[in-house]
Short mmCIF file of N, CA and C in Angstrom, two decimals:
data_model
loop_
_atom_site.label_atom_id
_atom_site.label_comp_id
_atom_site.label_asym_id
_atom_site.label_seq_id
_atom_site.Cartn_x
_atom_site.Cartn_y
_atom_site.Cartn_z
N UNK R 1 20.22 -10.16 -15.04
CA UNK R 1 21.24 -8.93 -15.25
C UNK R 1 20.22 -7.92 -14.48
N UNK R 2 20.94 -6.89 -13.36
CA UNK R 2 20.58 -6.18 -12.76
C UNK R 2 20.82 -4.88 -13.06
N UNK R 3 19.83 -3.88 -13.24
CA UNK R 3 19.91 -2.73 -13.97
C UNK R 3 19.99 -1.50 -12.51
N UNK R 4 20.92 -0.66 -12.49
CA UNK R 4 20.56 -0.10 -11.45
C UNK R 4 20.82 1.45 -12.01
N UNK R 5 19.68 2.52 -11.61
CA UNK R 5 19.89 3.69 -12.07
C UNK R 5 20.44 4.67 -10.81
N UNK R 6 21.06 5.36 -11.25
CA UNK R 6 21.62 6.38 -10.41
C UNK R 6 21.57 7.95 -11.01
N UNK R 7 21.65 8.95 -9.95
CA UNK R 7 21.67 10.36 -10.41
C UNK R 7 20.08 10.89 -10.44
N UNK R 8 19.96 11.65 -11.43
CA UNK R 8 18.64 12.38 -11.72
C UNK R 8 18.37 12.33 -12.95
N UNK R 9 17.05 12.37 -13.47
CA UNK R 9 16.22 12.63 -14.71
C UNK R 9 15.67 13.76 -14.57
N UNK R 10 15.52 14.19 -15.91
CA UNK R 10 14.60 15.41 -16.02
C UNK R 10 13.66 15.53 -15.39
N UNK R 11 13.09 16.67 -14.97
CA UNK R 11 11.85 16.85 -14.21
C UNK R 11 12.30 16.65 -12.86
N UNK R 12 13.21 16.58 -12.55
CA UNK R 12 13.79 16.40 -10.80
C UNK R 12 13.44 15.38 -10.34
N UNK R 13 13.21 14.17 -10.96
CA UNK R 13 13.07 12.79 -10.18
C UNK R 13 14.25 12.37 -9.79
N UNK R 14 14.52 12.36 -8.51
CA UNK R 14 15.72 11.71 -8.00
C UNK R 14 15.73 10.34 -8.15
N UNK R 15 16.18 9.37 -8.77
CA UNK R 15 16.57 8.10 -8.86
C UNK R 15 17.88 7.40 -8.25
N UNK R 16 18.54 8.16 -7.28
CA UNK R 16 19.81 7.71 -6.81
C UNK R 16 19.32 6.70 -5.62
N UNK R 17 18.37 6.68 -5.40
CA UNK R 17 18.06 5.31 -4.56
C UNK R 17 17.30 4.01 -5.23
N UNK R 18 17.36 3.35 -4.66
CA UNK R 18 16.67 2.18 -5.25
C UNK R 18 15.40 1.95 -4.99
N UNK R 19 14.53 1.27 -6.00
CA UNK R 19 13.07 1.02 -5.63
C UNK R 19 12.91 -0.13 -4.79
N UNK R 20 12.34 0.00 -3.61
CA UNK R 20 12.32 -1.08 -2.63
C UNK R 20 10.57 -1.17 -2.32
N UNK R 21 10.26 -2.41 -1.86
CA UNK R 21 8.85 -2.74 -1.62
C UNK R 21 8.49 -2.48 -0.27
N UNK R 22 7.43 -2.14 0.18
CA UNK R 22 6.88 -1.92 1.56
C UNK R 22 5.66 -2.57 1.42
N UNK R 23 5.34 -3.90 2.59
CA UNK R 23 4.06 -4.18 2.48
C UNK R 23 3.31 -3.59 3.89
N UNK R 24 1.97 -3.76 3.26
CA UNK R 24 0.91 -3.41 4.45
C UNK R 24 -0.38 -4.03 4.32
N UNK R 25 -1.12 -3.69 5.29
CA UNK R 25 -2.68 -4.29 5.20
C UNK R 25 -3.32 -3.60 6.53
N UNK R 26 -4.70 -3.62 6.24
CA UNK R 26 -5.50 -3.29 7.30
C UNK R 26 -6.67 -3.70 7.31
N UNK R 27 -7.38 -4.11 8.59
CA UNK R 27 -8.52 -4.60 8.44
C UNK R 27 -9.89 -3.00 8.36
N UNK R 28 -10.74 -3.44 7.81
CA UNK R 28 -11.79 -2.48 7.57
C UNK R 28 -12.94 -3.09 8.28
N UNK R 29 -13.73 -1.74 9.17
CA UNK R 29 -14.64 -2.25 9.89
C UNK R 29 -16.04 -2.52 9.58
N UNK R 30 -16.36 -2.10 8.20
CA UNK R 30 -17.52 -2.50 7.05
C UNK R 30 -17.10 -2.13 5.95
N UNK R 31 -18.05 -2.46 5.19
CA UNK R 31 -18.09 -2.15 3.58
C UNK R 31 -19.05 -1.11 3.66
N UNK R 32 -18.41 -0.11 3.60
CA UNK R 32 -18.72 1.39 3.02
C UNK R 32 -18.24 2.08 2.49
N UNK R 33 -18.17 3.24 1.89
CA UNK R 33 -17.28 4.20 1.25
C UNK R 33 -16.38 4.75 2.18
N UNK R 34 -17.13 5.45 3.61
CA UNK R 34 -16.42 5.82 4.46
C UNK R 34 -15.51 5.11 5.30
N UNK R 35 -15.88 4.09 5.10
CA UNK R 35 -14.81 3.01 6.08
C UNK R 35 -13.70 2.68 5.37
N UNK R 36 -13.86 2.34 3.98
CA UNK R 36 -12.86 2.06 3.01
C UNK R 36 -11.99 3.28 2.85
N UNK R 37 -12.64 4.59 2.75
CA UNK R 37 -11.79 5.54 2.23
C UNK R 37 -10.92 6.03 3.86
N UNK R 38 -11.34 6.02 5.04
CA UNK R 38 -10.38 5.87 6.03
C UNK R 38 -9.42 4.85 6.62
N UNK R 39 -9.71 3.51 6.09
CA UNK R 39 -8.71 2.61 6.31
C UNK R 39 -7.67 2.70 5.17
N UNK R 40 -8.10 3.19 3.90
CA UNK R 40 -6.86 3.24 2.70
C UNK R 40 -5.97 4.69 3.46
N UNK R 41 -6.80 5.55 4.09
CA UNK R 41 -5.82 6.54 4.27
C UNK R 41 -4.91 6.41 5.36
N UNK R 42 -5.33 6.07 6.14
CA UNK R 42 -4.66 5.64 7.35
C UNK R 42 -3.70 4.53 7.15
N UNK R 43 -3.42 3.67 6.27
CA UNK R 43 -2.65 2.61 5.63
C UNK R 43 -1.56 3.21 5.11
N UNK R 44 -2.06 4.36 4.03
CA UNK R 44 -1.09 4.83 3.34
C UNK R 44 -0.03 5.88 3.93
N UNK R 45 -0.89 6.56 5.07
CA UNK R 45 -0.16 7.73 5.96
C UNK R 45 0.70 6.98 6.73
N UNK R 46 0.31 5.58 7.12
CA UNK R 46 1.13 4.75 7.88
C UNK R 46 2.42 4.43 7.25
N UNK R 47 2.48 3.95 6.19
CA UNK R 47 3.60 3.84 5.47
C UNK R 47 4.37 5.08 5.01
N UNK R 48 3.76 5.86 4.81
CA UNK R 48 4.76 7.43 4.63
C UNK R 48 5.35 7.58 6.00
N UNK R 49 4.52 7.72 6.91
CA UNK R 49 5.25 7.88 8.29
C UNK R 49 6.20 7.22 8.55
N UNK R 50 6.10 5.74 8.69
CA UNK R 50 6.82 4.66 9.62
C UNK R 50 8.14 4.61 8.75
N UNK R 51 8.08 5.12 7.54
CA UNK R 51 9.36 5.01 6.67
C UNK R 51 10.11 6.16 6.23
N UNK R 52 9.43 7.60 6.88
CA UNK R 52 10.21 8.53 6.83
C UNK R 52 10.21 9.27 5.21
N UNK R 53 9.14 8.85 4.53
CA UNK R 53 8.83 9.36 3.16
C UNK R 53 8.55 10.04 2.82
N UNK R 54 8.55 11.29 1.81
CA UNK R 54 7.64 12.18 1.05
C UNK R 54 7.02 11.50 0.12
N UNK R 55 5.72 12.24 -0.18
CA UNK R 55 4.59 11.41 -1.05
C UNK R 55 5.41 11.36 -2.29
N UNK R 56 6.64 11.98 -2.71
CA UNK R 56 7.09 12.10 -4.01
C UNK R 56 8.03 10.86 -3.99
N UNK R 57 8.56 10.29 -2.93
CA UNK R 57 9.36 9.12 -2.78
C UNK R 57 8.70 7.69 -3.29
N UNK R 58 7.19 7.97 -3.28
CA UNK R 58 6.28 6.58 -3.62
C UNK R 58 6.26 6.54 -4.96
N UNK R 59 6.76 5.45 -5.88
CA UNK R 59 6.54 5.39 -7.09
C UNK R 59 4.93 4.86 -7.54
N UNK R 60 4.49 3.90 -6.87
CA UNK R 60 3.30 3.21 -7.13
C UNK R 60 2.82 2.59 -5.96
N UNK R 61 1.26 2.29 -6.04
CA UNK R 61 0.62 1.50 -5.10
C UNK R 61 0.15 0.40 -5.39
N UNK R 62 0.20 -1.06 -5.48
CA UNK R 62 -0.82 -1.88 -5.85
C UNK R 62 -1.42 -2.52 -4.58
N UNK R 63 -2.91 -2.40 -4.78
CA UNK R 63 -4.03 -2.71 -3.53
C UNK R 63 -4.41 -3.86 -3.99
N UNK R 64 -4.87 -4.85 -2.98
CA UNK R 64 -5.76 -5.92 -3.20
C UNK R 64 -6.91 -5.78 -2.12
N UNK R 65 -8.12 -6.26 -2.18
CA UNK R 65 -9.25 -6.20 -1.46
C UNK R 65 -9.74 -7.62 -1.47
N UNK R 66 -10.32 -7.78 -0.01
CA UNK R 66 -11.11 -8.87 -0.31
C UNK R 66 -12.58 -8.93 -0.74
N UNK R 67 -13.21 -9.73 -1.25
CA UNK R 67 -14.44 -9.73 -2.15
C UNK R 67 -15.46 -9.06 -1.24
N UNK R 68 -15.26 -9.17 0.03
CA UNK R 68 -16.39 -8.61 0.73
C UNK R 68 -16.37 -6.97 0.95
N UNK R 69 -15.63 -6.55 0.56
CA UNK R 69 -15.49 -4.90 0.00
C UNK R 69 -15.84 -4.59 -1.10
N UNK R 70 -16.88 -4.05 -1.37
CA UNK R 70 -17.21 -3.47 -2.95
C UNK R 70 -17.64 -2.20 -2.92
N UNK R 71 -17.84 -1.26 -2.18
CA UNK R 71 -18.40 0.09 -2.10
C UNK R 71 -17.25 1.31 -2.31
N UNK R 72 -16.33 0.82 -2.42
CA UNK R 72 -15.06 1.94 -2.90
C UNK R 72 -13.75 1.04 -3.08
N UNK R 73 -12.64 1.60 -3.89
CA UNK R 73 -11.54 1.24 -4.04
C UNK R 73 -10.48 1.98 -3.67
N UNK R 74 -9.21 1.84 -3.31
CA UNK R 74 -8.28 2.40 -2.89
C UNK R 74 -7.56 3.67 -3.85
N UNK R 75 -7.76 3.27 -5.00
CA UNK R 75 -7.17 3.98 -6.12
C UNK R 75 -8.00 5.41 -6.31
N UNK R 76 -9.51 4.96 -6.14
CA UNK R 76 -10.34 6.19 -6.46
C UNK R 76 -10.01 7.06 -4.93
N UNK R 77 -9.97 6.45 -4.04
CA UNK R 77 -9.75 7.14 -2.62
C UNK R 77 -8.64 8.26 -2.88
N UNK R 78 -7.58 7.79 -3.20
CA UNK R 78 -6.21 8.53 -3.36
C UNK R 78 -6.65 9.76 -4.28
N UNK R 79 -6.81 9.07 -5.41
CA UNK R 79 -7.36 10.28 -6.35
C UNK R 79 -8.13 11.31 -5.99
N UNK R 80 -9.35 11.32 -5.32
CA UNK R 80 -10.44 11.99 -4.93
C UNK R 80 -9.58 13.16 -3.60
N UNK R 81 -8.77 12.51 -2.78
CA UNK R 81 -7.92 12.99 -1.78
C UNK R 81 -6.90 14.19 -2.55
N UNK R 82 -6.66 13.99 -3.98
CA UNK R 82 -5.55 14.79 -4.29
C UNK R 82 -4.13 14.12 -4.50
N UNK R 83 -4.09 13.01 -3.94
CA UNK R 83 -2.75 12.05 -4.09
C UNK R 83 -2.59 11.44 -5.49
N UNK R 84 -1.37 11.95 -6.23
CA UNK R 84 -1.40 11.62 -7.55
C UNK R 84 -0.20 10.72 -7.67
N UNK R 85 -0.56 9.46 -7.14
CA UNK R 85 0.46 8.39 -7.11
C UNK R 85 -0.21 7.48 -8.16
N UNK R 86 0.57 6.86 -9.05
CA UNK R 86 -0.20 5.60 -9.78
C UNK R 86 -0.34 4.66 -9.03
N UNK R 87 -1.79 3.90 -9.03
CA UNK R 87 -2.42 2.82 -8.29
C UNK R 87 -3.09 2.02 -9.02
N UNK R 88 -3.07 0.93 -8.48
CA UNK R 88 -3.91 -0.35 -9.04
C UNK R 88 -4.73 -1.07 -7.99
N UNK R 89 -5.74 -1.55 -8.32
CA UNK R 89 -6.49 -2.48 -7.27
C UNK R 89 -6.84 -3.51 -7.45
N UNK R 90 -6.84 -4.99 -7.09
CA UNK R 90 -7.06 -6.16 -7.64
C UNK R 90 -7.88 -6.84 -6.79
N UNK R 91 -8.52 -7.87 -6.94
CA UNK R 91 -9.32 -8.71 -6.06
C UNK R 91 -7.94 -9.61 -5.33
N UNK R 92 -8.37 -9.56 -3.93
CA UNK R 92 -7.64 -10.87 -3.07
C UNK R 92 -8.08 -12.20 -3.61
N UNK R 93 -7.22 -12.90 -3.86
CA UNK R 93 -7.67 -14.47 -4.23
C UNK R 93 -8.20 -15.00 -2.92
N UNK R 94 -9.58 -15.72 -3.41
CA UNK R 94 -9.96 -15.97 -2.12
C UNK R 94 -9.46 -17.62 -1.39
N UNK R 95 -9.17 -17.81 -0.31
CA UNK R 95 -8.46 -18.88 0.24
C UNK R 95 -9.05 -19.17 1.44
N UNK R 96 -8.59 -20.60 1.80
CA UNK R 96 -9.71 -21.22 3.10
C UNK R 96 -8.75 -20.58 4.25
N UNK R 97 -9.43 -19.73 5.15
CA UNK R 97 -8.72 -19.01 6.27
C UNK R 97 -8.74 -17.53 6.07
N UNK R 98 -9.16 -17.21 4.81
CA UNK R 98 -8.58 -15.53 4.61
C UNK R 98 -9.38 -14.71 5.96
N UNK R 99 -9.07 -13.70 6.27
CA UNK R 99 -9.43 -12.74 7.00
C UNK R 99 -10.60 -11.88 6.21
N UNK R 100 -11.80 -11.70 6.86
CA UNK R 100 -12.78 -10.74 5.85
C UNK R 100 -12.51 -8.99 6.42
N UNK R 101 -12.89 -8.49 5.21
CA UNK R 101 -12.86 -7.00 4.89
C UNK R 101 -11.39 -6.29 5.27
N UNK R 102 -10.46 -6.99 4.41
CA UNK R 102 -9.07 -6.40 4.19
C UNK R 102 -8.42 -5.99 3.26
N UNK R 103 -8.04 -4.78 3.42
CA UNK R 103 -7.09 -4.08 2.01
C UNK R 103 -5.49 -4.20 2.30
N UNK R 104 -4.93 -4.71 1.13
CA UNK R 104 -3.60 -5.04 1.41
C UNK R 104 -2.96 -4.09 0.29
N UNK R 105 -1.76 -3.61 0.68
CA UNK R 105 -1.00 -2.95 -0.26
C UNK R 105 0.56 -3.18 -0.44
N UNK R 106 0.86 -3.05 -1.72
CA UNK R 106 2.38 -3.38 -1.71
C UNK R 106 3.05 -2.05 -2.37
N UNK R 107 3.61 -1.09 -1.76
CA UNK R 107 4.18 0.09 -2.35
C UNK R 107 5.47 -0.04 -2.52
N UNK R 108 5.83 0.67 -3.74
CA UNK R 108 7.11 0.68 -4.11
C UNK R 108 7.56 1.96 -4.11
N UNK R 109 8.86 2.34 -3.63
CA UNK R 109 9.20 3.71 -3.21
C UNK R 109 10.92 3.65 -3.33
N UNK R 110 11.29 5.03 -3.36
CA UNK R 110 12.60 5.21 -3.44
C UNK R 110 13.26 5.40 -2.28
N UNK R 111 13.96 4.47 -1.55
CA UNK R 111 14.54 4.22 -0.02
C UNK R 111 15.98 3.70 -0.18
N UNK R 112 16.97 4.51 0.60
CA UNK R 112 18.44 4.30 0.67
C UNK R 112 18.48 2.73 0.88
N UNK R 113 19.88 2.09 0.50
CA UNK R 113 19.53 0.65 0.67
C UNK R 113 19.97 0.15 2.40
N UNK R 114 20.39 1.27 2.94
CA UNK R 114 20.80 1.02 4.17
C UNK R 114 19.85 1.45 5.40
N UNK R 115 18.75 1.83 4.60
CA UNK R 115 17.28 1.91 5.75
C UNK R 115 16.66 0.78 5.80
N UNK R 116 16.21 0.31 7.25
CA UNK R 116 15.39 -0.71 7.28
C UNK R 116 13.98 -0.47 6.95
N UNK R 117 13.32 -1.10 6.10
CA UNK R 117 12.08 -1.00 6.05
C UNK R 117 11.08 -1.40 7.08
N UNK R 118 9.93 -0.69 6.74
CA UNK R 118 8.90 -0.79 8.03
C UNK R 118 7.70 -0.87 7.56
N UNK R 119 7.10 -2.55 7.39
CA UNK R 119 6.04 -2.75 6.81
C UNK R 119 4.73 -2.42 8.18
N UNK R 120 3.71 -1.99 7.55
CA UNK R 120 2.80 -1.45 8.27
C UNK R 120 1.39 -2.36 8.19
N UNK R 121 0.96 -2.91 9.38
CA UNK R 121 -0.02 -3.71 9.42
C UNK R 121 -1.06 -2.84 10.73
N UNK R 122 -2.35 -2.84 10.13
CA UNK R 122 -3.34 -2.10 11.06
C UNK R 122 -4.37 -2.89 11.17
N UNK R 123 -4.97 -2.73 12.50
CA UNK R 123 -6.69 -2.94 12.63
C UNK R 123 -6.61 -4.86 12.39
N UNK R 124 -5.97 -5.28 12.96
CA UNK R 124 -5.97 -6.94 12.79
C UNK R 124 -5.51 -7.44 11.42
N UNK R 125 -4.69 -6.83 10.60
CA UNK R 125 -4.40 -7.37 9.38
C UNK R 125 -2.92 -7.68 9.93
N UNK R 126 -2.49 -9.03 9.28
CA UNK R 126 -1.19 -9.83 9.74
C UNK R 126 -0.38 -9.62 8.78
N UNK R 127 1.05 -9.71 9.06
CA UNK R 127 2.00 -9.58 8.02
C UNK R 127 2.11 -10.97 7.14
N UNK R 128 1.72 -11.97 7.94
CA UNK R 128 1.72 -13.49 7.79
C UNK R 128 0.17 -14.33 7.39
N UNK R 129 0.17 -15.02 6.42
CA UNK R 129 -1.18 -15.14 6.36
C UNK R 129 -1.39 -16.58 7.39
N UNK R 130 -2.43 -16.76 8.13
CA UNK R 130 -2.64 -17.94 9.04
C UNK R 130 -2.43 -19.45 8.24
N UNK R 131 -1.80 -20.30 9.15
CA UNK R 131 -1.65 -21.57 8.73
C UNK R 131 -2.62 -22.07 8.53
N UNK R 132 -3.09 -23.19 7.54
CA UNK R 132 -4.34 -23.92 7.55
C UNK R 132 -4.60 -24.96 8.36
#
């Protein structure tokens, strides 16, 4: 059973647009706080820009990172930058042929149904996983 919200909720949150998913990923040059911070902000800003979103359109961000990135995590980067979007980070499952030093994100945002989603992949990250 599908549930569709429409109209506005108290507090000025417009829910007239459906919640839609945007995928993204980026390579990180090295495992350092600075490199992870730069890659995270570039990726999230790219998703915002490429989809003509306001920060308030983004409901949440779910990140994964490869196990070779341990110096920082994207949700803390966002918090330190003053971006107040609920965010979570998990370890990317290890698999044969996985790319190294990669951050992936699934962003849930309010976007009109007739708008084409622009998935954002930067710095060697691929929208598809390589075949074995």
